[in-house]
Short mmCIF file of C-alpha atoms and ligand atoms in Angstrom, two decimals:
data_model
loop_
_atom_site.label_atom_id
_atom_site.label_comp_id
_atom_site.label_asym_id
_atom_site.label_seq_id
_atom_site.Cartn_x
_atom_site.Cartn_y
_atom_site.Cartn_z
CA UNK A 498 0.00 0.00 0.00
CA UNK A 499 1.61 3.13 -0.81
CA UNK A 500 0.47 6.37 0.28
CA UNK A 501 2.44 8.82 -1.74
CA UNK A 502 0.53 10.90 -4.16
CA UNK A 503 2.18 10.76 -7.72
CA UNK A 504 3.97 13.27 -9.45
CA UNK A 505 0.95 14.30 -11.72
CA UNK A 506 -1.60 14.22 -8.62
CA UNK A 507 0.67 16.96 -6.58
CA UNK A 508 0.28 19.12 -9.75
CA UNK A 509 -3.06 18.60 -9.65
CA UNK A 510 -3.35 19.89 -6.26
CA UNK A 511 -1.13 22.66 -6.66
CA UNK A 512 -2.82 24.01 -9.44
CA UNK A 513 -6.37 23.77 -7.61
CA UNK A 514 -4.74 25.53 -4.34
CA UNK A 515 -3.22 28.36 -6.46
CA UNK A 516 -6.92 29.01 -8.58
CA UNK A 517 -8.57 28.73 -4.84
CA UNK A 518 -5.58 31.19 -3.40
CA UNK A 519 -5.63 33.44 -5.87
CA UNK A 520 -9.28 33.49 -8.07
CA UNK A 521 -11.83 32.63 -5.37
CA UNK A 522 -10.68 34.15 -2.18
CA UNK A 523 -10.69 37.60 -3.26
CA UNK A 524 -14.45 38.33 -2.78
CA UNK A 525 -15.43 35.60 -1.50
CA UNK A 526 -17.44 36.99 1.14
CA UNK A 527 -18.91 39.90 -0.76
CA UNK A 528 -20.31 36.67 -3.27
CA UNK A 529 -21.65 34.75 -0.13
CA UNK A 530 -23.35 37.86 1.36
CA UNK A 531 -24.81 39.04 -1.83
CA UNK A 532 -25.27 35.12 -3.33
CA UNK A 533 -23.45 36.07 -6.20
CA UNK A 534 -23.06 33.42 -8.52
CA UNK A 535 -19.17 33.08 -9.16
CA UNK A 536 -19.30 33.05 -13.04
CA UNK A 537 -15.61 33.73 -13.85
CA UNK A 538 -14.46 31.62 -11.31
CA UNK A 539 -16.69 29.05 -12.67
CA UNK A 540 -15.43 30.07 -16.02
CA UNK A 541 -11.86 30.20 -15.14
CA UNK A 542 -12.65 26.36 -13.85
CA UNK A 543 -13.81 25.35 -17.26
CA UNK A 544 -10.24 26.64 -18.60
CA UNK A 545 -8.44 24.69 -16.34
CA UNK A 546 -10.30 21.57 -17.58
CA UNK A 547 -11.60 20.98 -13.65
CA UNK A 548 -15.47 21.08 -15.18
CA UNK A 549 -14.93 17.34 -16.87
CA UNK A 550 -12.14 16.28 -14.88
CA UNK A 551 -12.67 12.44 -15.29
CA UNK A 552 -14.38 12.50 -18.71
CA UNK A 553 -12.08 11.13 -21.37
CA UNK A 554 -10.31 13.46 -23.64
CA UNK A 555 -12.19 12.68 -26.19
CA UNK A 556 -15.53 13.67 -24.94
CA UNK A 557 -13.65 17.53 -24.01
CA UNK A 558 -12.78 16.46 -21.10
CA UNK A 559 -8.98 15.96 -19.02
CA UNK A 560 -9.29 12.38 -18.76
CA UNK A 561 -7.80 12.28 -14.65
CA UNK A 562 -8.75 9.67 -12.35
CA UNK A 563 -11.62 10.01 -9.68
CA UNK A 564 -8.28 11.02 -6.96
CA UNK A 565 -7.21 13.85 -9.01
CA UNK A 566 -11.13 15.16 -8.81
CA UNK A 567 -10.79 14.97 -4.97
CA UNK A 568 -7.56 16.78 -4.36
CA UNK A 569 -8.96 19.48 -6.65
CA UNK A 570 -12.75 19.65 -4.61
CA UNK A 571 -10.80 19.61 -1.42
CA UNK A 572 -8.76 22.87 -2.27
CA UNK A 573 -10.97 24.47 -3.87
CA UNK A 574 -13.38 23.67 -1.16
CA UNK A 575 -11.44 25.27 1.80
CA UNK A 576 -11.77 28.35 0.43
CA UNK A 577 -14.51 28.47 -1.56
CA UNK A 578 -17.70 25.97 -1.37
CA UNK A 579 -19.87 28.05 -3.72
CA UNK A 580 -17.22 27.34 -6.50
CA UNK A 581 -16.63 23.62 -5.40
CA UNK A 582 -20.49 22.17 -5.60
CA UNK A 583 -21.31 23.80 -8.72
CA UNK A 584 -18.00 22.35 -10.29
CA UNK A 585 -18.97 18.87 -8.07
CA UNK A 586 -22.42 18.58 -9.44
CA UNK A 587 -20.98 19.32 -13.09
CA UNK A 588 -18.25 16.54 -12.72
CA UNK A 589 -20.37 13.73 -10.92
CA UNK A 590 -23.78 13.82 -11.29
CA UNK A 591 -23.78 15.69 -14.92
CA UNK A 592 -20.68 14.61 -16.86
CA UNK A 593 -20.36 11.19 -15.39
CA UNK A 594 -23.94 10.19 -15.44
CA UNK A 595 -23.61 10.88 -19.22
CA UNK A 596 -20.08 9.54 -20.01
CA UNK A 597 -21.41 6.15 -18.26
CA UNK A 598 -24.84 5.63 -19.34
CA UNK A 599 -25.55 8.55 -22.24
CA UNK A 600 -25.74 6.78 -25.87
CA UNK A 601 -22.73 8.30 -28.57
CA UNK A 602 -25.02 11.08 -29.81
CA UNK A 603 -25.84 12.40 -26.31
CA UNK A 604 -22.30 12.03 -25.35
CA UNK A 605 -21.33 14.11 -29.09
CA UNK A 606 -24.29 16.25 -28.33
CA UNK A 607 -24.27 17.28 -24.56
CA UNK A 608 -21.25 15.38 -23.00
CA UNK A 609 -18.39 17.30 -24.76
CA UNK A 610 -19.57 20.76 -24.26
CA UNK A 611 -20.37 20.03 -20.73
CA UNK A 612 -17.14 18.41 -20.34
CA UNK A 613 -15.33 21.61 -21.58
CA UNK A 614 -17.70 23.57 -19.61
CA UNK A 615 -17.95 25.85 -22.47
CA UNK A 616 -20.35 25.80 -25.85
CA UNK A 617 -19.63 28.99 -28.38
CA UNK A 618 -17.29 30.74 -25.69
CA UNK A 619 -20.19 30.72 -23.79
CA UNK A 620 -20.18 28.86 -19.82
CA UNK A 621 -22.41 25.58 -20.81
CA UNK A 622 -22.78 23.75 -17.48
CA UNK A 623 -25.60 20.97 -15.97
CA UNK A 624 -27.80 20.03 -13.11
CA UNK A 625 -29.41 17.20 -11.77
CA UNK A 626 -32.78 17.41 -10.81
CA UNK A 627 -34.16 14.16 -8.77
CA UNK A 628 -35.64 16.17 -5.63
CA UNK A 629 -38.74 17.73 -5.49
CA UNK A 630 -41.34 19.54 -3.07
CA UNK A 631 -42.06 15.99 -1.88
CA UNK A 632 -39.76 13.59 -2.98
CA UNK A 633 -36.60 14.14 -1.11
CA UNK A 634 -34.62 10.94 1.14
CA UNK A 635 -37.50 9.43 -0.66
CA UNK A 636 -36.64 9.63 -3.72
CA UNK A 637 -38.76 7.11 -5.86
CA UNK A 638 -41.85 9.29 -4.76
CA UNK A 639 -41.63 11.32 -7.70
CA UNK A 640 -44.68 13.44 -8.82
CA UNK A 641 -43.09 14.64 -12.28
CA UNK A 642 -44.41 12.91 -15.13
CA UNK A 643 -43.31 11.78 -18.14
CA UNK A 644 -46.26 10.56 -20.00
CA UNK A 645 -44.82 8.14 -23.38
CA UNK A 646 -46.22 10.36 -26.50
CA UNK A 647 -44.79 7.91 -29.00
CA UNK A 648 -41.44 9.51 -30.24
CA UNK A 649 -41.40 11.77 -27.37
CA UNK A 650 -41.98 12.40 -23.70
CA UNK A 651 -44.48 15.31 -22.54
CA UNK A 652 -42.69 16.23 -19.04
CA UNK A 653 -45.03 18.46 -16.10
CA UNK A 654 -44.07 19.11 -12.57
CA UNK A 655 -42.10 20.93 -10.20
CA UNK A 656 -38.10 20.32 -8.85
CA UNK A 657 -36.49 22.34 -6.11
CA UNK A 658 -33.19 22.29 -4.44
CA UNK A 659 -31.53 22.32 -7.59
CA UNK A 660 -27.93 23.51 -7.66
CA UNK A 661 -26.95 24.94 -10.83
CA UNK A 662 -30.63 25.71 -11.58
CA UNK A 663 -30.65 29.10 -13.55
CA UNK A 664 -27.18 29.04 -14.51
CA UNK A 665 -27.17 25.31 -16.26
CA UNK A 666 -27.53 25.04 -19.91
CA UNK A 667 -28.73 21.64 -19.39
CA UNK A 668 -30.81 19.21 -16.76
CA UNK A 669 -31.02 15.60 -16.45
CA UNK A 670 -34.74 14.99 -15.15
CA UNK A 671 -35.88 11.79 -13.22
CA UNK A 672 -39.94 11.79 -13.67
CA UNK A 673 -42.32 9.49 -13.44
CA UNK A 674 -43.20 7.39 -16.35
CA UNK A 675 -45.30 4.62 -15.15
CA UNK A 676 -46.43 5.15 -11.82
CA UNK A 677 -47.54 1.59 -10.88
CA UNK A 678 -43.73 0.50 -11.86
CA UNK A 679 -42.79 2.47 -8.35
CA UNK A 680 -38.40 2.83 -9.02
CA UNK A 681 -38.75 1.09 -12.33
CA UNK A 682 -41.30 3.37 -13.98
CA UNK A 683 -38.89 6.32 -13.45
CA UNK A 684 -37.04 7.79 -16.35
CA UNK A 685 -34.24 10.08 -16.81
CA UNK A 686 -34.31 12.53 -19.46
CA UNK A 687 -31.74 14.93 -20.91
CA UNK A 688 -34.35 18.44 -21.19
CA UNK A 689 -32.80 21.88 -22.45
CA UNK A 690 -33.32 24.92 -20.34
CA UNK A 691 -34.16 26.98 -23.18
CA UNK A 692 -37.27 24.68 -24.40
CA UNK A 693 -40.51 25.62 -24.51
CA UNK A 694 -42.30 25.06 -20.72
CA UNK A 695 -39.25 24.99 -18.74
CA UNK A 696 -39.28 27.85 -16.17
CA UNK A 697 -36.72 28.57 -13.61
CA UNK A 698 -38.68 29.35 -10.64
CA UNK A 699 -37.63 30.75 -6.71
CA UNK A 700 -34.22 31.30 -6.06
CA UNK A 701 -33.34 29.95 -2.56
CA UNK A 702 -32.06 32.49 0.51
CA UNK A 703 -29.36 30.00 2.09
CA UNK A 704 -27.70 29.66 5.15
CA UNK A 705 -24.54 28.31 3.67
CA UNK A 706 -22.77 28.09 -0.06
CA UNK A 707 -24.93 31.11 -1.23
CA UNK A 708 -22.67 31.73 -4.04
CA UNK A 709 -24.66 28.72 -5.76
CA UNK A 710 -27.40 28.58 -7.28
CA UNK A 711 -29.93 26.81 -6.11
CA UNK A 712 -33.73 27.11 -7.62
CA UNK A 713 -37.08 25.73 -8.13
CA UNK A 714 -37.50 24.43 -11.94
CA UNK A 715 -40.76 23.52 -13.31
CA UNK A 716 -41.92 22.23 -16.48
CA UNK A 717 -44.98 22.60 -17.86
CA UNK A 718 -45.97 20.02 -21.09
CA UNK A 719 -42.32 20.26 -22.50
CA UNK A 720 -41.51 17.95 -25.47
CA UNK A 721 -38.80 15.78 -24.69
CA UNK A 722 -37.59 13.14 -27.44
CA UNK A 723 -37.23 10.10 -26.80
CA UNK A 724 -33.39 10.27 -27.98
CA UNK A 725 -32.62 12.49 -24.47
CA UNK A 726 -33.75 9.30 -22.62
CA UNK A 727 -30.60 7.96 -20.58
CA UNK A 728 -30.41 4.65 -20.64
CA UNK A 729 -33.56 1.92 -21.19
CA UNK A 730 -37.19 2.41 -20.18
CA UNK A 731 -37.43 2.53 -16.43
CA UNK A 732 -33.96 2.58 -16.07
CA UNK A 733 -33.93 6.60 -14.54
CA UNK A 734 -34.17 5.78 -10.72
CA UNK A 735 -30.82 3.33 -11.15
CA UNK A 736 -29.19 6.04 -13.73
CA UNK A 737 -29.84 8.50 -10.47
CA UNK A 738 -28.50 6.23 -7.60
CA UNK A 739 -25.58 4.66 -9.72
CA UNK A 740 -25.31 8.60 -10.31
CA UNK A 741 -25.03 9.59 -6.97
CA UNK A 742 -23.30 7.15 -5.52
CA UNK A 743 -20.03 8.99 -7.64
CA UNK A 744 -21.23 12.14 -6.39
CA UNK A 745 -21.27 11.62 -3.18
CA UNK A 746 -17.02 11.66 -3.30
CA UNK A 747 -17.40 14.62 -4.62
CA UNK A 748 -19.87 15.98 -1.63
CA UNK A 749 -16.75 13.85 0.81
CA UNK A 750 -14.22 15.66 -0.84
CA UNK A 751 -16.31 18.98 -0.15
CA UNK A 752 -17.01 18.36 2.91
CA UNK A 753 -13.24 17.11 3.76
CA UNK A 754 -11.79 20.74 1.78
CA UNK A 755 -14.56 22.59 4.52
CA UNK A 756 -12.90 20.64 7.45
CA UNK A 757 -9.32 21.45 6.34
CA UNK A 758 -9.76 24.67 5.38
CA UNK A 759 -11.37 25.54 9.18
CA UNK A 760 -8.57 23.98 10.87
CA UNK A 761 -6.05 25.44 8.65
CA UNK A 762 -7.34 28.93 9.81
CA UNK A 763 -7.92 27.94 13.48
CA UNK A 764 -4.33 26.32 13.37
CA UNK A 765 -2.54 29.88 11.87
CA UNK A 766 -4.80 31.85 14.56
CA UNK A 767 -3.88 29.68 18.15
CA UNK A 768 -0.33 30.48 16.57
CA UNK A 769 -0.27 34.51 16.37
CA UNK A 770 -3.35 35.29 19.24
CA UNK A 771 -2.12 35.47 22.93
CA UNK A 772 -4.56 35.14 26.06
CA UNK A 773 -3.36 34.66 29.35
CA UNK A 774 0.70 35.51 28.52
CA UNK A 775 1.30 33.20 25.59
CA UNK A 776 -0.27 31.71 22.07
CA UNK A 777 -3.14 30.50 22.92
CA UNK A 778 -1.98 26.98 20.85
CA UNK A 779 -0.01 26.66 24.02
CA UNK A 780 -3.39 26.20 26.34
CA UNK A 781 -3.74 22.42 25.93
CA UNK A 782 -7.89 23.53 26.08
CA UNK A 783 -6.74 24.83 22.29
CA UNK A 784 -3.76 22.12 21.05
CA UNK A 785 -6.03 19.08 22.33
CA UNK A 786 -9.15 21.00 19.93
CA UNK A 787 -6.52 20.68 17.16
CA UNK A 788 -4.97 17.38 17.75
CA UNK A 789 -8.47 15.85 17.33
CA UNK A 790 -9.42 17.88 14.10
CA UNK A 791 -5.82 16.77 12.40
CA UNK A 792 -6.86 13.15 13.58
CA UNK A 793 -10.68 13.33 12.09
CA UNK A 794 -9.40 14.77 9.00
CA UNK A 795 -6.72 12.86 8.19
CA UNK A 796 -9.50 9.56 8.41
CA UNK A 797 -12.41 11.49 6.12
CA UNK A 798 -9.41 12.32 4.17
CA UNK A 799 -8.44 8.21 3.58
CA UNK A 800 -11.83 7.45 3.36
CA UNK A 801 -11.99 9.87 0.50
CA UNK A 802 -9.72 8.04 -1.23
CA UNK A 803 -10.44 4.94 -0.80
CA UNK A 804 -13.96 5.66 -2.97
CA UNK A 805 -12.67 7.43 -5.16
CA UNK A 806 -9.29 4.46 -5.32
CA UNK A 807 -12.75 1.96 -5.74
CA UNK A 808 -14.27 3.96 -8.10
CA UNK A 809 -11.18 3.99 -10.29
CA UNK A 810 -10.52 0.29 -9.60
CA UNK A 811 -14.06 -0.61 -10.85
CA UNK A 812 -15.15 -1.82 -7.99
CA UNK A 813 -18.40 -1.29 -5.94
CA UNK A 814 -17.98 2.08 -4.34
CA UNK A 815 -21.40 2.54 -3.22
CA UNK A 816 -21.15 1.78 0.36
CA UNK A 817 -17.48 3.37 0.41
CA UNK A 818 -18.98 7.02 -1.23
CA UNK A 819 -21.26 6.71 1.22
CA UNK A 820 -19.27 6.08 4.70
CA UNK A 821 -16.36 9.09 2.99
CA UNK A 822 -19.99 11.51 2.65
CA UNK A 823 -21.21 10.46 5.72
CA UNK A 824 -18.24 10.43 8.10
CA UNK A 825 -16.29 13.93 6.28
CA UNK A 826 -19.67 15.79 6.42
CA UNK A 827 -19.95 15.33 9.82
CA UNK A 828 -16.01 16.19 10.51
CA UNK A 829 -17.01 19.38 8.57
CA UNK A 830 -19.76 20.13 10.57
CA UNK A 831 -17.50 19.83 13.82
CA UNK A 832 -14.45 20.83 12.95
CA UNK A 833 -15.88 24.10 11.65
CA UNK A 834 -17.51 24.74 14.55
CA UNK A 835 -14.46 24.20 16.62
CA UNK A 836 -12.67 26.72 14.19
CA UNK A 837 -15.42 29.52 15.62
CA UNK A 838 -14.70 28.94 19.17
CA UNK A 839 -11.02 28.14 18.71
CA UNK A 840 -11.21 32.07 17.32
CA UNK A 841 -13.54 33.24 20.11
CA UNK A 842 -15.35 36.03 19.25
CA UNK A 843 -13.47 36.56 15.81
CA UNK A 844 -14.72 33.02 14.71
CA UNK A 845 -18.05 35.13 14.81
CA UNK A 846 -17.37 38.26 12.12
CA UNK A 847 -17.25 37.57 8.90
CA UNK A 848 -13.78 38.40 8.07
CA UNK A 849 -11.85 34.91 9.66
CA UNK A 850 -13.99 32.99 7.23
CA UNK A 851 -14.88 29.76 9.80
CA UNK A 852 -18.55 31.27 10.31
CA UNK A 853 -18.91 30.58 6.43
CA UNK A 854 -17.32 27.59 6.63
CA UNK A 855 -19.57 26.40 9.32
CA UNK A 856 -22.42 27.66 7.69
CA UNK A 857 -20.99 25.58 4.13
CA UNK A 858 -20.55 22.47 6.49
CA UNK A 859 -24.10 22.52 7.28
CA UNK A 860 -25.03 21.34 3.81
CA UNK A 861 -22.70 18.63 3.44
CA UNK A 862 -24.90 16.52 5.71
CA UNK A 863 -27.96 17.35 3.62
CA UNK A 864 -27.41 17.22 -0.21
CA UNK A 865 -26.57 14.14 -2.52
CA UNK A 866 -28.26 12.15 0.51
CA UNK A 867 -28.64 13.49 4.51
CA UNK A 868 -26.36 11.57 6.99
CA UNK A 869 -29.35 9.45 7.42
CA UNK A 870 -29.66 8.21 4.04
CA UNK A 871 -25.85 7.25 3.88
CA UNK A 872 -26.60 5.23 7.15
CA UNK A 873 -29.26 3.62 5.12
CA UNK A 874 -26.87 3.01 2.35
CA UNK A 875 -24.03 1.24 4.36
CA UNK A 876 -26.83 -0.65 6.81
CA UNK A 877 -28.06 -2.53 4.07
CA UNK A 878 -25.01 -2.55 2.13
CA UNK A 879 -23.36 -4.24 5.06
CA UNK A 880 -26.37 -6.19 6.28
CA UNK A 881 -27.47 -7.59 2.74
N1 CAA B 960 -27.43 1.10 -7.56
C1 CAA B 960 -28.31 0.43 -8.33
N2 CAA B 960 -29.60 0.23 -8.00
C2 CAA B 960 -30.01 0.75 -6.83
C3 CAA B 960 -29.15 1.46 -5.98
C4 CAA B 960 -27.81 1.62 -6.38
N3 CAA B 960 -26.91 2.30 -5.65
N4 CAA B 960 -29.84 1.85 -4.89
C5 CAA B 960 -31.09 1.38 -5.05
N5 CAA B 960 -31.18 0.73 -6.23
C6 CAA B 960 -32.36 0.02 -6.75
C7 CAA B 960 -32.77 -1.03 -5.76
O1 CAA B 960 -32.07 -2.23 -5.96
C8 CAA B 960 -34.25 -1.18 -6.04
O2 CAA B 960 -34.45 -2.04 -7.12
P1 CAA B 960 -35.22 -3.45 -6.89
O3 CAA B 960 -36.63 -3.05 -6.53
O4 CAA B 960 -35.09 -4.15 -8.19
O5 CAA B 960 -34.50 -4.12 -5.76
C9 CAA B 960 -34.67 0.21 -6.46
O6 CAA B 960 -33.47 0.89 -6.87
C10 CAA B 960 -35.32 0.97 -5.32
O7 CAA B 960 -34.40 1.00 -4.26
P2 CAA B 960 -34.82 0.95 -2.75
O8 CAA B 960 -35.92 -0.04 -2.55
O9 CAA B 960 -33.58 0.79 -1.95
O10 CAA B 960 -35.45 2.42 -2.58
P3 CAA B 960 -35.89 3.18 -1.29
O11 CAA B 960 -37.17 3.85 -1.58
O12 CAA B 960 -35.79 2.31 -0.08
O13 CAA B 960 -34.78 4.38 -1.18
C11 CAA B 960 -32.70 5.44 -0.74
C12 CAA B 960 -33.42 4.15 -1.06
C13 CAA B 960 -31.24 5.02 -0.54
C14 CAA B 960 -33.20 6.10 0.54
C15 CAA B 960 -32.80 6.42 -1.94
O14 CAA B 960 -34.11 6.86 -2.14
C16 CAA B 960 -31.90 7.65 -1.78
O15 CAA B 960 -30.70 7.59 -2.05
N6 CAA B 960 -32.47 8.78 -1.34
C17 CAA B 960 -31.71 10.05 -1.26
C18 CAA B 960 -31.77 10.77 -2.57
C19 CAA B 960 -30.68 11.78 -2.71
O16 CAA B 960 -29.51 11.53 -2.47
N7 CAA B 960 -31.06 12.97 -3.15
C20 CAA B 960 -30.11 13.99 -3.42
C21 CAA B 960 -30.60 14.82 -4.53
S1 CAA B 960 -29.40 15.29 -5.68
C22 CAA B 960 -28.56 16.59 -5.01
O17 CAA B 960 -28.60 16.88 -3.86
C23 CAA B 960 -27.70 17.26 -6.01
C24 CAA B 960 -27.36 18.65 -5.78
O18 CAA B 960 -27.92 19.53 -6.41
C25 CAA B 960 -26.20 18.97 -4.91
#
């Protein structure tokens, strides 16, 4: 077992830390206050190649292995978590859903551009819309519908929570086909923003990563054909847990950039701020707050690995995604709120950057599946 990254994986990482250094933490709390969206940085990400990371060259993308992906959401994700899960949703749940189960055309058609990141000079990103008013953990409740027309789908309904939701170019849509089919009457559908009957809806006021975008979409009788259907008949609630199961290393490797980047800045802090004659790093109150966040980091780090290691070895990473989502969410979620008190009162004002960072963490244990659903995952993963 060797546990050395490679040559071409520190580049990786260096690159990532230098775009996060120097593109997305100047204004990075004027974007979260005002929930700008962070176009160029998005933009600049497309440049890079980081918006198809793991989608072969020959689709437009840069071909890397699921590890490369990770070290590049962790940097990016100290700083900036806006940034990360609008580049994370792109990468997993867009690109790879297509790259694995999309047929040539839709890979010639939608992959490559999305891959690149850019169509015409123009940002060209994705979303992925499963959730909905009242199909959330429960995902094969879906009320959209997509009643068979013959040589096309006629999709209604509503989805919310969807990241990327005014600014993607394209959606992949899980709706109902065949309700008495439960899971297997769901299909996934590749739908254009710009058709007729697609409306971006509400704009959500977050807590946390309100850089991103996240919306209500609805459709109203749109024409899909049937070439944007991914995959066979019935086939969309698989597509969309096959799906996540790769994006939830992406949400880990969020999360784990969160954790690291709050104990990076509570680390530099207990250095330089004095209380009671010395650093306060010195107060073993402080050291023993950082000795544990090293400790859980370092784990949701391997774990982190280790899926995306699975992922690239072929092997089953569901339950692995999972336990590295479950386990580096909630290390975010601590850690970051360590980082506040570790700064006292500072860790309160916007200008450290751990209140963001907690309020980022939050969401780590919600999207691409709550902590609960991973538990559900890995119960009857392990149990079965
Ligand atoms: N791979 C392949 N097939 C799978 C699968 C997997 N990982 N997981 C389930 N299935 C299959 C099952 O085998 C089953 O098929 P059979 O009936 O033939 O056995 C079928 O799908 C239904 O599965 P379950 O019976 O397990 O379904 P369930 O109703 O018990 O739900 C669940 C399981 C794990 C809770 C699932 O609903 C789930 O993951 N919910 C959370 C959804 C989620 O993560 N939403 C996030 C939205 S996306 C997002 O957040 C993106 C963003 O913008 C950031």
């Amino acid at each position: 077992m060797n546990f050395e990254l490679t040559e071409e994986h520190l580049m990786i990482q260096k690159a990532a830390r230098d775009f996060a250094q120097n593109e997305c933490l100047p204004g990075v709390i004027e974007r979260d206050e005002q929930q700008l969206f962070p176009v160029e940085q998005v933009s600049q990400l497309a440049d890079l190649g980081f918006m198809g990371m793991m989608v072969p060259e020959k689709y437009g993308g840069a071909g890397l292995d699921t590890l490369s992906y990770v070290l590049a959401m962790e940097e990016i994700s100290k700083v900036d978590a806006s940034v990360s899960v609008c580049m994370s949703v792109n990468n997993s749940l867009v690109c790879y859903g297509l790259e694995a189960f999309g047929t040539e055309e839709q890979k010639q058609r939608y992959l490559t551009p999305l891959a690149q990141g850019k169509k015409d000079g123009k940002l060209y990103i994705g979303a992925f819309m499963l959730s909905e008013p009242e199909a959330g953990s429960d995902a094969t409740s879906q009320r959209t519908t997509a009643i068979d027309m013959g040589d096309y789908y006629l999709l209604n309904g509503t989805k919310n929570w969807i990241t990327n939701g005014s600014s993607a170019s394209v959606y992949l849509v899980m709706a109902q086909t065949d309700a008495t089919k439960g899971a297997k009457g769901i299909n996934a559908l590749i739908v254009e923003k710009d058709w007729e009957g697609v409306t971006v809806a509400k704009k959500e006021n977050k807590m946390g990563i309100r850089g991103s975008d996240t919306h209500t979409v609805m459709f109203n009788d749109v024409k899909v054909p049937k070439a944007n259907r991914i995959g066979d008949d019935g086939f969309g609630f698989t597509f969309a847990m096959k799906t996540l199961a790769g994006g939830r290393i992406g949400i880990a490797a969020q999360a784990l950039g969160i954790a690291a980047g709050a104990y990076e800045l509570a680390k530099e802090y207990a250095k330089t701020r004095k209380a009671f004659g010395t650093e306060i790093m010195n107060h073993q109150a402080i050291a023993f707050k950082l000795a544990d966040m090293h400790t859980k980091i370092e784990a949701a780090r391997l774990l982190c690995y280790k899926a995306a290691w699975e992922k690239d070895h072929h092997k089953d990473y569901t339950i692995s995604s999972s336990m590295a989502k479950l386990y580096a969410s909630e290390v975010a979620m601590w850690t970051a709120i360590e980082a506040v008190q570790v700064h006292g009162g500072y860790g309160y004002v916007k200008e450290y950057h751990v209140e963001r960072l907690m309020r980022d963490a939050k969401i780590t244990q919600i999207y691409e599946g709550t902590s609960e659903v991973q538990r559900i995952v890995i119960s009857r993963g392990i149990l079965k």
